[in-house]
mmCIF file of C-alpha atoms in Angstrom:
data_model
loop_
_atom_site.group_PDB
_atom_site.id
_atom_site.type_symbol
_atom_site.label_atom_id
_atom_site.label_comp_id
_atom_site.label_asym_id
_atom_site.label_seq_id
_atom_site.Cartn_x
_atom_site.Cartn_y
_atom_site.Cartn_z
ATOM 1 C CA UNK A 1 -17.075 22.199 -25.268
ATOM 2 C CA UNK A 2 -14.198 20.063 -24.108
ATOM 3 C CA UNK A 3 -10.843 21.831 -24.368
ATOM 4 C CA UNK A 4 -7.730 19.656 -24.412
ATOM 5 C CA UNK A 5 -5.283 22.358 -23.360
ATOM 6 C CA UNK A 6 -7.129 22.801 -20.037
ATOM 7 C CA UNK A 7 -6.397 19.214 -19.023
ATOM 8 C CA UNK A 8 -3.573 18.875 -16.550
ATOM 9 C CA UNK A 9 -1.921 15.494 -16.351
ATOM 10 C CA UNK A 10 -2.056 14.065 -12.869
ATOM 11 C CA UNK A 11 1.406 13.153 -11.722
ATOM 12 C CA UNK A 12 1.520 10.609 -8.917
ATOM 13 C CA UNK A 13 5.188 11.423 -8.361
ATOM 14 C CA UNK A 14 4.378 15.074 -7.541
ATOM 15 C CA UNK A 15 1.745 13.941 -5.035
ATOM 16 C CA UNK A 16 4.186 11.436 -3.537
ATOM 17 C CA UNK A 17 6.871 14.113 -3.369
ATOM 18 C CA UNK A 18 4.546 16.466 -1.487
ATOM 19 C CA UNK A 19 3.605 13.713 0.970
ATOM 20 C CA UNK A 20 7.256 12.763 1.505
ATOM 21 C CA UNK A 21 8.092 16.419 2.150
ATOM 22 C CA UNK A 22 5.260 16.660 4.644
ATOM 23 C CA UNK A 23 6.311 13.430 6.389
ATOM 24 C CA UNK A 24 9.889 14.635 6.823
ATOM 25 C CA UNK A 25 9.343 18.384 7.410
ATOM 26 C CA UNK A 26 5.873 18.540 9.009
ATOM 27 C CA UNK A 27 5.237 15.164 10.679
ATOM 28 C CA UNK A 28 2.590 16.524 13.073
ATOM 29 C CA UNK A 29 0.704 18.100 10.174
ATOM 30 C CA UNK A 30 0.882 14.815 8.309
ATOM 31 C CA UNK A 31 -0.423 12.878 11.333
ATOM 32 C CA UNK A 32 -3.306 15.347 11.637
ATOM 33 C CA UNK A 33 -4.063 15.048 7.908
ATOM 34 C CA UNK A 34 -4.011 11.263 8.167
ATOM 35 C CA UNK A 35 -6.188 11.294 11.271
ATOM 36 C CA UNK A 36 -8.769 13.565 9.636
ATOM 37 C CA UNK A 37 -8.981 11.621 6.380
ATOM 38 C CA UNK A 38 -8.203 7.993 7.139
ATOM 39 C CA UNK A 39 -10.158 5.622 9.382
ATOM 40 C CA UNK A 40 -8.290 2.336 9.522
ATOM 41 C CA UNK A 41 -11.205 0.629 11.266
ATOM 42 C CA UNK A 42 -13.255 0.798 8.050
ATOM 43 C CA UNK A 43 -10.593 -1.245 6.246
ATOM 44 C CA UNK A 44 -10.212 -4.064 8.768
ATOM 45 C CA UNK A 45 -11.923 -7.243 7.515
ATOM 46 C CA UNK A 46 -14.325 -8.902 9.959
ATOM 47 C CA UNK A 47 -12.259 -12.085 9.804
ATOM 48 C CA UNK A 48 -9.274 -10.152 11.208
ATOM 49 C CA UNK A 49 -11.375 -8.724 14.049
ATOM 50 C CA UNK A 50 -12.765 -12.163 14.858
ATOM 51 C CA UNK A 51 -9.288 -13.707 14.880
ATOM 52 C CA UNK A 52 -7.812 -10.951 17.065
ATOM 53 C CA UNK A 53 -10.610 -10.986 19.638
ATOM 54 C CA UNK A 54 -11.167 -14.794 19.549
ATOM 55 C CA UNK A 55 -9.078 -15.651 22.623
ATOM 56 C CA UNK A 56 -9.932 -12.822 24.994
ATOM 57 C CA UNK A 57 -12.984 -11.290 23.380
ATOM 58 C CA UNK A 58 -13.362 -7.553 23.852
ATOM 59 C CA UNK A 59 -11.194 -7.757 26.993
ATOM 60 C CA UNK A 60 -7.998 -7.216 25.071
ATOM 61 C CA UNK A 61 -5.840 -4.477 26.518
ATOM 62 C CA UNK A 62 -5.262 -2.828 23.117
ATOM 63 C CA UNK A 63 -7.760 -2.278 20.331
ATOM 64 C CA UNK A 64 -6.961 -3.853 16.984
ATOM 65 C CA UNK A 65 -7.256 -0.509 15.196
ATOM 66 C CA UNK A 66 -4.738 1.011 17.644
ATOM 67 C CA UNK A 67 -2.149 -1.670 16.971
ATOM 68 C CA UNK A 68 -2.629 -1.412 13.211
ATOM 69 C CA UNK A 69 -2.399 2.384 13.371
ATOM 70 C CA UNK A 70 0.936 2.085 15.179
ATOM 71 C CA UNK A 71 2.225 -0.370 12.560
ATOM 72 C CA UNK A 72 1.045 1.990 9.826
ATOM 73 C CA UNK A 73 3.011 4.824 11.460
ATOM 74 C CA UNK A 74 6.009 2.499 11.630
ATOM 75 C CA UNK A 75 5.834 1.995 7.851
ATOM 76 C CA UNK A 76 5.119 5.613 6.931
ATOM 77 C CA UNK A 77 7.987 7.020 8.987
ATOM 78 C CA UNK A 78 10.354 4.131 8.128
ATOM 79 C CA UNK A 79 10.840 3.177 11.757
ATOM 80 C CA UNK A 80 13.054 0.079 11.432
ATOM 81 C CA UNK A 81 12.300 -1.756 14.687
ATOM 82 C CA UNK A 82 9.474 -2.210 17.140
ATOM 83 C CA UNK A 83 11.837 -0.989 19.880
ATOM 84 C CA UNK A 84 12.112 2.385 18.122
ATOM 85 C CA UNK A 85 8.373 2.426 17.448
ATOM 86 C CA UNK A 86 7.743 2.040 21.168
ATOM 87 C CA UNK A 87 10.181 4.872 21.944
ATOM 88 C CA UNK A 88 8.459 7.158 19.410
ATOM 89 C CA UNK A 89 5.097 6.359 20.985
ATOM 90 C CA UNK A 90 6.435 7.114 24.472
ATOM 91 C CA UNK A 91 7.750 10.542 23.465
ATOM 92 C CA UNK A 92 5.037 11.677 21.044
ATOM 93 C CA UNK A 93 1.628 12.659 22.353
ATOM 94 C CA UNK A 94 0.405 13.142 18.771
ATOM 95 C CA UNK A 95 1.348 9.583 17.787
ATOM 96 C CA UNK A 96 -0.279 8.151 20.918
ATOM 97 C CA UNK A 97 -3.461 10.114 20.206
ATOM 98 C CA UNK A 98 -3.477 9.019 16.549
ATOM 99 C CA UNK A 99 -3.159 5.382 17.660
ATOM 100 C CA UNK A 100 -5.606 5.855 20.576
ATOM 101 C CA UNK A 101 -3.089 4.706 23.191
ATOM 102 C CA UNK A 102 -4.435 6.756 26.080
ATOM 103 C CA UNK A 103 -3.488 4.655 29.112
ATOM 104 C CA UNK A 104 -0.489 2.551 28.108
ATOM 105 C CA UNK A 105 1.653 1.591 25.137
ATOM 106 C CA UNK A 106 2.412 -1.964 24.002
ATOM 107 C CA UNK A 107 6.013 -3.069 24.353
ATOM 108 C CA UNK A 108 8.166 -4.234 21.457
ATOM 109 C CA UNK A 109 7.538 -7.933 22.169
ATOM 110 C CA UNK A 110 3.787 -7.371 21.833
ATOM 111 C CA UNK A 111 4.258 -5.808 18.381
ATOM 112 C CA UNK A 112 6.592 -8.624 17.313
ATOM 113 C CA UNK A 113 4.158 -11.333 18.460
ATOM 114 C CA UNK A 114 1.283 -9.500 16.797
ATOM 115 C CA UNK A 115 3.054 -9.321 13.432
ATOM 116 C CA UNK A 116 3.949 -13.028 13.599
ATOM 117 C CA UNK A 117 0.571 -14.261 14.839
ATOM 118 C CA UNK A 118 -1.569 -12.211 12.459
ATOM 119 C CA UNK A 119 0.653 -12.204 9.359
ATOM 120 C CA UNK A 120 -2.016 -13.548 6.971
ATOM 121 C CA UNK A 121 -4.658 -11.229 8.454
ATOM 122 C CA UNK A 122 -2.397 -8.232 7.840
ATOM 123 C CA UNK A 123 -2.014 -9.324 4.189
ATOM 124 C CA UNK A 124 -5.826 -9.557 3.901
ATOM 125 C CA UNK A 125 -6.085 -6.066 5.383
ATOM 126 C CA UNK A 126 -3.957 -4.627 2.582
ATOM 127 C CA UNK A 127 -6.032 -6.499 -0.003
ATOM 128 C CA UNK A 128 -9.147 -4.998 1.583
ATOM 129 C CA UNK A 129 -7.606 -1.512 1.419
ATOM 130 C CA UNK A 130 -6.852 -1.879 -2.301
ATOM 131 C CA UNK A 131 -10.455 -2.851 -3.052
ATOM 132 C CA UNK A 132 -11.833 0.049 -1.035
ATOM 133 C CA UNK A 133 -9.534 2.531 -2.778
ATOM 134 C CA UNK A 134 -10.953 1.358 -6.113
ATOM 135 C CA UNK A 135 -14.471 1.892 -4.712
ATOM 136 C CA UNK A 136 -13.552 5.405 -3.528
ATOM 137 C CA UNK A 137 -12.250 6.295 -6.995
ATOM 138 C CA UNK A 138 -15.439 4.977 -8.599
ATOM 139 C CA UNK A 139 -17.558 7.011 -6.150
ATOM 140 C CA UNK A 140 -15.624 10.164 -7.001
ATOM 141 C CA UNK A 141 -16.185 9.511 -10.708
ATOM 142 C CA UNK A 142 -19.883 8.711 -10.259
ATOM 143 C CA UNK A 143 -20.474 11.903 -8.254
ATOM 144 C CA UNK A 144 -19.028 14.203 -10.917
ATOM 145 C CA UNK A 145 -21.596 16.405 -12.695
ATOM 146 C CA UNK A 146 -22.769 14.890 -15.998
ATOM 147 C CA UNK A 147 -21.274 17.646 -18.179
ATOM 148 C CA UNK A 148 -18.039 17.960 -16.238
ATOM 149 C CA UNK A 149 -14.904 17.819 -18.436
ATOM 150 C CA UNK A 150 -13.464 15.412 -15.877
ATOM 151 C CA UNK A 151 -16.275 12.954 -16.662
ATOM 152 C CA UNK A 152 -14.610 12.286 -20.030
ATOM 153 C CA UNK A 153 -11.117 11.802 -18.636
ATOM 154 C CA UNK A 154 -11.624 8.109 -17.953
ATOM 155 C CA UNK A 155 -12.018 7.480 -21.686
ATOM 156 C CA UNK A 156 -8.692 9.227 -22.288
ATOM 157 C CA UNK A 157 -6.708 7.406 -19.626
ATOM 158 C CA UNK A 158 -3.577 5.868 -21.054
ATOM 159 C CA UNK A 159 -1.377 3.383 -19.285
ATOM 160 C CA UNK A 160 2.319 3.636 -20.075
ATOM 161 C CA UNK A 161 3.474 0.033 -20.001
ATOM 162 C CA UNK A 162 6.695 0.522 -21.954
ATOM 163 C CA UNK A 163 8.834 -0.106 -18.879
ATOM 164 C CA UNK A 164 7.023 -3.249 -17.830
ATOM 165 C CA UNK A 165 8.248 -6.717 -18.700
ATOM 166 C CA UNK A 166 6.195 -9.725 -17.859
ATOM 167 C CA UNK A 167 7.980 -12.511 -16.078
ATOM 168 C CA UNK A 168 7.788 -15.213 -18.685
ATOM 169 C CA UNK A 169 10.566 -17.385 -19.982
ATOM 170 C CA UNK A 170 10.482 -15.746 -23.415
ATOM 171 C CA UNK A 171 11.780 -12.508 -21.836
ATOM 172 C CA UNK A 172 14.755 -14.286 -20.328
ATOM 173 C CA UNK A 173 17.941 -13.837 -22.441
ATOM 174 C CA UNK A 174 19.120 -17.307 -21.405
ATOM 175 C CA UNK A 175 16.029 -18.792 -23.053
ATOM 176 C CA UNK A 176 16.875 -17.108 -26.364
ATOM 177 C CA UNK A 177 20.455 -18.394 -26.197
ATOM 178 C CA UNK A 178 19.203 -21.901 -25.444
ATOM 179 C CA UNK A 179 16.795 -21.783 -28.391
ATOM 180 C CA UNK A 180 19.578 -20.655 -30.758
ATOM 181 C CA UNK A 181 21.786 -23.539 -29.588
ATOM 182 C CA UNK A 182 18.908 -25.995 -30.122
ATOM 183 C CA UNK A 183 18.430 -24.709 -33.665
ATOM 184 C CA UNK A 184 22.163 -25.058 -34.407
ATOM 185 C CA UNK A 185 22.165 -28.637 -33.105
ATOM 186 C CA UNK A 186 19.077 -29.444 -35.172
ATOM 187 C CA UNK A 187 20.616 -27.893 -38.300
ATOM 188 C CA UNK A 188 23.828 -29.842 -37.776
ATOM 189 C CA UNK A 189 21.919 -33.095 -37.215
ATOM 190 C CA UNK A 190 19.878 -32.643 -40.376
ATOM 191 C CA UNK A 191 22.885 -31.403 -42.402
ATOM 192 C CA UNK A 192 21.216 -28.131 -43.270
ATOM 193 C CA UNK A 193 23.240 -25.045 -44.028
ATOM 194 C CA UNK A 194 23.493 -22.373 -41.377
ATOM 195 C CA UNK A 195 21.210 -19.480 -41.977
#
């Protein structure tokens, strides 16, 4: 029997809060957790790999996954510049190991050129990640036992859209004011009484 009071609402904000705490208070633990559970190479589209290795082939000094891992670290830890990213990589063995920079570290100009040259490929990478996350969630659902209470949760999922406003002109207050003025002008032109 399915019991409603045993269901615990998943709160993404609690999960985010725990991750933020771990990032700020236990960065090495977070890096280890990320390294054990996240393989960026599986998310990189083939078109990105082909574009990156097109000029020099496999003779590039730095692997694509290493560069992307460093940029991911830059975003996660809110490192504002590539200069600071390079400094962090110089002083942190754990970050270098996570990014697989064993012999040398790219300088800040390399990171800047990379981000400029491969901007559209980086956008495609994030699109690829979103699709794979959806697949992972579907796999988790499909691998649940048939009589598991969690198997029924997808039919009970509710989206709270009360805070969302679509960006259409009808939601713009200026549009409403304009429409009221048009109606007043029309009423005046046709000599109709104001309502």
